[in-house]
CSV table of C-alpha atoms in Angstrom, one decimal:
chain,number,residue,atom,x,y,z
C,1241,MET,CA,-31.1,-1.2,-8.8
C,1242,GLN,CA,-31.0,-0.3,-4.8
C,1243,VAL,CA,-33.5,2.1,-3.8
C,1244,ASP,CA,-32.0,5.0,-1.7
C,1245,GLY,CA,-32.4,4.2,2.1
C,1246,GLU,CA,-32.7,0.6,1.3
C,1247,ARG,CA,-30.0,-2.0,1.9
C,1248,PRO,CA,-29.9,-5.7,1.4
C,1249,ALA,CA,-31.1,-7.9,4.0
C,1250,GLY,CA,-27.9,-9.8,4.0
C,1251,ASP,CA,-25.3,-7.2,4.3
C,1252,ALA,CA,-25.0,-7.0,7.9
C,1253,GLY,CA,-22.1,-9.8,7.7
C,1254,CYS,CA,-20.3,-7.8,5.3
C,1255,ARG,CA,-18.4,-5.2,7.5
C,1256,LEU,CA,-15.1,-3.7,6.5
C,1257,ASP,CA,-14.6,-1.9,9.6
C,1258,GLY,CA,-11.3,0.1,9.4
C,1259,VAL,CA,-10.3,-1.5,5.8
C,1260,ARG,CA,-8.4,1.0,3.7
C,1261,ILE,CA,-9.9,0.9,0.6
C,1262,TRP,CA,-8.7,3.3,-2.5
C,1263,VAL,CA,-11.3,3.6,-5.5
C,1264,VAL,CA,-9.7,4.2,-8.7
C,1265,GLU,CA,-12.4,5.4,-11.3
C,1266,ASP,CA,-12.7,8.4,-13.5
C,1267,ASP,CA,-16.4,8.7,-13.5
C,1268,PRO,CA,-17.0,11.1,-10.7
C,1269,GLU,CA,-20.6,10.1,-10.1
C,1270,TRP,CA,-19.8,6.1,-9.8
C,1271,ARG,CA,-16.9,6.7,-7.9
C,1272,GLY,CA,-18.8,8.9,-5.2
C,1273,MET,CA,-21.4,6.0,-4.9
C,1274,VAL,CA,-18.9,3.2,-4.3
C,1275,VAL,CA,-17.0,5.5,-1.7
C,1276,GLU,CA,-20.5,6.3,0.1
C,1277,GLU,CA,-21.3,2.7,0.0
C,1278,LEU,CA,-18.1,1.4,1.2
C,1279,GLU,CA,-18.0,4.1,4.1
C,1280,TYR,CA,-21.7,2.7,5.1
C,1281,HIS,CA,-19.8,-0.5,5.7
C,1282,GLY,CA,-17.3,1.0,8.0
C,1283,ALA,CA,-14.4,1.1,5.3
C,1284,ASP,CA,-11.8,3.8,5.2
C,1285,VAL,CA,-12.1,4.7,1.7
C,1286,ARG,CA,-10.3,7.3,-0.5
C,1287,GLY,CA,-11.8,8.2,-4.3
C,1288,ILE,CA,-8.9,8.8,-6.9
C,1289,ASP,CA,-9.4,9.7,-10.4
C,1290,SER,CA,-6.5,8.1,-12.4
C,1291,VAL,CA,-3.6,5.8,-12.1
C,1292,GLU,CA,-1.1,8.8,-12.2
C,1293,ALA,CA,-2.9,10.1,-9.5
C,1294,LEU,CA,-2.7,6.7,-7.3
C,1295,TYR,CA,0.9,6.5,-7.8
C,1296,ARG,CA,1.4,9.9,-5.9
C,1297,GLU,CA,-0.8,8.6,-3.0
C,1298,LEU,CA,1.2,5.5,-2.8
C,1299,ALA,CA,4.5,7.5,-2.7
C,1300,VAL,CA,3.4,8.6,0.8
C,1301,ASP,CA,0.6,6.2,2.0
C,1302,ARG,CA,-0.8,2.8,1.5
C,1303,CYS,CA,-4.0,1.0,1.5
C,1304,ASP,CA,-5.4,-2.7,2.0
C,1305,ILE,CA,-7.1,-3.1,-0.8
C,1306,LEU,CA,-7.4,-1.0,-4.4
C,1307,VAL,CA,-10.7,-1.0,-6.5
C,1308,LEU,CA,-9.2,-0.2,-9.8
C,1309,ASP,CA,-11.4,0.5,-13.0
C,1310,VAL,CA,-9.8,-1.2,-16.4
C,1311,GLY,CA,-10.8,1.6,-18.8
C,1312,LEU,CA,-9.1,4.7,-17.0
C,1313,PRO,CA,-7.7,7.6,-19.1
C,1314,GLY,CA,-4.1,7.8,-19.3
C,1315,GLU,CA,-2.3,4.4,-17.9
C,1316,ASP,CA,-5.3,1.8,-17.6
C,1317,GLY,CA,-6.1,-0.6,-14.7
C,1318,LEU,CA,-4.4,-3.5,-16.4
C,1319,SER,CA,-1.2,-1.7,-17.0
C,1320,ALA,CA,-1.2,-0.5,-13.5
C,1321,THR,CA,-1.9,-3.9,-12.2
C,1322,GLY,CA,1.3,-5.3,-13.7
C,1323,HIS,CA,3.1,-2.6,-11.8
C,1324,LEU,CA,1.3,-2.6,-8.3
C,1325,ARG,CA,1.2,-6.4,-8.1
C,1326,ARG,CA,5.1,-6.1,-7.0
C,1327,MET,CA,3.7,-4.2,-4.2
C,1328,ASP,CA,3.1,-7.2,-1.8
C,1329,GLY,CA,0.1,-7.1,0.8
C,1330,MET,CA,-2.2,-5.2,-1.2
C,1331,GLY,CA,-5.5,-6.6,-2.5
C,1332,ILE,CA,-6.4,-5.5,-6.3
C,1333,VAL,CA,-10.2,-5.7,-7.5
C,1334,LEU,CA,-10.5,-4.9,-11.2
C,1335,VAL,CA,-13.7,-3.5,-12.2
C,1336,THR,CA,-14.4,-3.6,-16.0
C,1337,GLY,CA,-17.0,-3.3,-18.9
C,1338,ARG,CA,-14.7,-6.3,-20.6
C,1339,SER,CA,-16.4,-9.2,-19.4
C,1340,GLY,CA,-15.0,-11.7,-21.8
C,1341,THR,CA,-13.2,-15.1,-20.8
C,1342,ALA,CA,-10.0,-13.7,-22.3
C,1343,ASP,CA,-10.2,-10.2,-20.6
C,1344,MET,CA,-10.6,-12.0,-17.2
C,1345,ALA,CA,-7.8,-14.4,-17.7
C,1346,HIS,CA,-5.5,-11.6,-18.5
C,1347,GLY,CA,-6.6,-9.4,-15.7
C,1348,LEU,CA,-5.8,-12.2,-13.2
C,1349,SER,CA,-2.6,-13.1,-14.8
C,1350,LEU,CA,-1.4,-9.9,-14.4
C,1351,GLY,CA,-1.8,-10.1,-10.5
C,1352,ALA,CA,-5.4,-9.0,-10.0
C,1353,ASP,CA,-7.3,-10.8,-6.6
C,1354,VAL,CA,-10.9,-10.2,-8.2
C,1355,TYR,CA,-12.0,-9.7,-11.5
C,1356,LEU,CA,-15.6,-7.9,-11.3
C,1357,PRO,CA,-17.7,-7.1,-15.0
C,1358,LYS,CA,-19.8,-4.4,-15.2
C,1359,PRO,CA,-22.8,-3.3,-14.7
C,1360,LEU,CA,-21.8,-4.3,-11.2
C,1361,GLU,CA,-24.2,-4.2,-8.4
C,1362,LEU,CA,-22.8,-2.2,-5.0
C,1363,PRO,CA,-23.7,-5.4,-2.6
C,1364,VAL,CA,-21.9,-7.4,-4.9
C,1365,LEU,CA,-18.8,-5.4,-4.8
C,1366,VAL,CA,-19.1,-5.2,-1.0
C,1367,ALA,CA,-19.5,-8.8,-0.7
C,1368,ALA,CA,-16.2,-9.3,-3.0
C,1369,LEU,CA,-14.0,-7.0,-0.6
C,1370,HIS,CA,-15.1,-8.5,2.4
C,1371,SER,CA,-14.4,-11.8,1.2
C,1372,LEU,CA,-10.8,-10.8,0.0
C,1373,HIS,CA,-10.1,-9.0,3.3
C,1374,ARG,CA,-10.9,-12.2,5.0
C,1375,ARG,CA,-8.7,-14.2,2.8
C,1376,MET,CA,-6.0,-11.7,3.0
C,1377,SER,CA,-6.0,-11.7,6.7
C,1378,GLN,CA,-5.9,-15.4,7.0
C,1379,SER,CA,-2.8,-15.9,4.8
C,1380,SER,CA,-0.8,-12.8,6.2
C,1381,PRO,CA,0.1,-13.7,9.8
C,1382,ALA,CA,2.5,-11.5,11.5
C,1383,VAL,CA,5.5,-13.3,10.7
C,1384,VAL,CA,9.3,-12.2,11.2
C,1385,SER,CA,11.8,-13.7,8.7
C,1386,PRO,CA,15.5,-14.0,10.0
C,1387,GLY,CA,16.4,-11.4,7.3
C,1388,GLU,CA,13.9,-8.7,8.7
C,1389,ALA,CA,15.0,-9.0,12.2
C,1390,VAL,CA,17.7,-6.7,14.0
C,1391,ALA,CA,17.9,-6.7,17.8
C,1392,ALA,CA,14.4,-5.9,19.0
C,1393,TRP,CA,13.4,-4.0,15.9
C,1394,ASN,CA,11.8,-5.9,13.5
C,1395,LEU,CA,9.4,-5.5,10.2
C,1396,ARG,CA,6.0,-7.6,10.2
C,1397,SER,CA,3.0,-7.8,8.0
C,1398,ASP,CA,5.2,-8.4,4.8
C,1399,GLY,CA,7.1,-5.3,5.9
C,1400,TRP,CA,4.4,-2.9,6.1
C,1401,ASP,CA,4.7,-2.6,10.1
C,1402,LEU,CA,7.9,-1.5,12.1
C,1403,HIS,CA,7.6,-3.0,15.6
C,1404,ALA,CA,9.9,-1.1,18.0
C,1405,PRO,CA,11.6,-2.7,21.2
C,1406,ASN,CA,9.0,-1.6,23.4
C,1407,GLY,CA,6.2,-3.2,21.3
C,1408,LYS,CA,4.9,0.0,19.7
C,1409,VAL,CA,4.3,-0.1,15.8
C,1410,LEU,CA,4.6,2.2,12.8
C,1411,THR,CA,2.7,1.6,9.6
C,1412,LEU,CA,5.2,2.5,6.9
C,1413,THR,CA,4.6,4.2,3.5
C,1414,ALA,CA,5.5,2.3,0.2
C,1415,ALA,CA,8.8,4.1,0.0
C,1416,GLU,CA,9.6,3.9,3.6
C,1417,ARG,CA,8.9,0.0,3.3
C,1418,GLY,CA,11.2,-0.3,0.4
C,1419,PHE,CA,14.0,1.7,2.2
C,1420,LEU,CA,14.1,-0.2,5.4
C,1421,ARG,CA,13.5,-3.6,3.6
C,1422,GLU,CA,17.0,-3.2,1.8
C,1423,LEU,CA,18.6,-2.2,5.3
C,1424,PHE,CA,17.0,-4.9,7.4
C,1425,ALA,CA,18.2,-7.7,4.7
C,1426,VAL,CA,21.8,-6.7,5.4
C,1427,PRO,CA,22.1,-5.4,9.1
C,1428,GLY,CA,25.4,-3.9,9.9
C,1429,GLU,CA,26.4,-3.5,6.4
C,1430,ALA,CA,26.4,-0.2,4.3
C,1431,VAL,CA,23.7,0.1,1.6
C,1432,ASP,CA,24.4,2.4,-1.4
C,1433,ARG,CA,22.2,5.4,-2.3
C,1434,GLU,CA,21.8,4.0,-5.9
C,1435,ARG,CA,20.0,0.7,-4.4
C,1436,LEU,CA,18.0,2.6,-1.7
C,1437,ILE,CA,16.7,4.8,-4.5
C,1438,ALA,CA,15.9,1.9,-6.8
C,1439,ALA,CA,13.9,0.6,-4.0
C,1440,VAL,CA,11.9,3.6,-3.0
C,1441,THR,CA,10.9,4.4,-6.8
C,1442,ASP,CA,10.1,3.1,-9.8
C,1443,GLN,CA,11.8,5.6,-11.8
C,1444,PRO,CA,15.4,6.1,-10.2
C,1445,TRP,CA,16.5,8.2,-13.0
C,1446,ASP,CA,13.9,10.9,-12.3
C,1447,PHE,CA,14.4,10.9,-8.3
C,1448,ASP,CA,16.2,13.8,-6.8
C,1449,PRO,CA,19.0,12.2,-4.6
C,1450,HIS,CA,18.1,15.0,-2.1
C,1451,ARG,CA,14.5,13.3,-1.4
C,1452,LEU,CA,16.2,10.2,0.1
C,1453,GLU,CA,17.5,12.5,3.0
C,1454,VAL,CA,14.1,13.9,3.1
C,1455,LEU,CA,12.5,10.6,3.4
C,1456,VAL,CA,15.0,9.3,6.2
C,1457,HIS,CA,14.6,12.6,7.8
C,1458,ARG,CA,10.7,12.1,8.0
C,1459,LEU,CA,11.0,8.5,8.8
C,1460,ARG,CA,13.3,9.0,11.7
C,1461,THR,CA,10.8,11.6,13.0
C,1462,ARG,CA,7.5,9.3,12.6
C,1463,ALA,CA,9.3,6.4,14.2
C,1464,ARG,CA,10.3,8.6,17.0
C,1465,ASN,CA,7.1,10.3,17.4
C,1466,ALA,CA,5.0,6.7,17.4
C,1467,THR,CA,7.7,4.7,19.5
C,1468,GLY,CA,9.9,7.2,21.6
C,1469,ILE,CA,12.6,5.4,20.5
C,1470,VAL,CA,15.2,6.6,17.7
C,1471,LEU,CA,15.3,4.3,14.8
C,1472,PRO,CA,18.7,2.9,14.5
C,1473,VAL,CA,19.5,3.9,11.0
C,1474,ARG,CA,22.9,5.6,10.4
C,1475,ALA,CA,23.8,7.9,7.7
C,1476,LEU,CA,27.2,7.0,6.2
C,1477,ARG,CA,29.1,9.7,4.4
C,1478,GLY,CA,29.7,9.3,0.8
C,1479,MET,CA,28.3,5.6,0.9
C,1480,GLY,CA,24.8,5.4,1.9
C,1481,TYR,CA,22.7,4.2,4.9
C,1482,MET,CA,23.1,1.3,7.6
C,1483,LEU,CA,21.1,-0.2,10.0
C,1484,VAL,CA,23.1,-0.5,13.1
C,1485,CYS,CA,22.7,-4.0,15.0
C,1486,GLU,CA,21.8,-2.3,18.5
C,1487,PRO,CA,18.9,0.2,18.8
C,1488,ILE,CA,20.1,3.7,19.4
C,1489,PRO,CA,18.7,5.1,22.7
C,1490,ALA,CA,16.3,7.9,23.0
C,1491,ALA,CA,18.2,11.3,23.7
């Protein structure tokens, strides 16, 4: 156990400055301890008590790494890992009391990057997060693929960052990323609403179509505020949306 006020001698090199880490854990005491420890190491931390609450957060925001407990009420961490692995660029650390080899293999096969058995010492968690973030940074250069570039606008960091012609950047939410990836894949072509809705939610049958207009309005506003340039996305009545091939000048 770690005594209050004491820090391991080797933790100075395990800084997590600015890394966005969400801790999904239903035990409030343990969750609070993890959040406090990660904040001490410089991380931007958010504590969440269930997978359902996590999905609500991901609808409007994103993180770099999830620390996900397996034994959660409602949907458990293993089931969530299978769904979340489709969100490229996000690290997943599973924490669980199931320490058997078969359980570990199952968790890793579902897409977890790290599997840590309980009881877990906080310095071990910090070191694992530091190592994972370093690997992610080294393996995810800002590369612009041919299908993701339109004029001087482009998506980078696996589609999470929208770069404007003037070099300014807007970090996207999960829904915004899904929406823009569909448009950037076919510049100058109409993308129907059904396809776009499927790209922004895992439950398109429960998605109110009017929410798509709200998403686009907010995205345009955020892009304009962040870059000073109008995002070149055009609504096509009765059809959907299109990414025009030339940037729309600011009004």
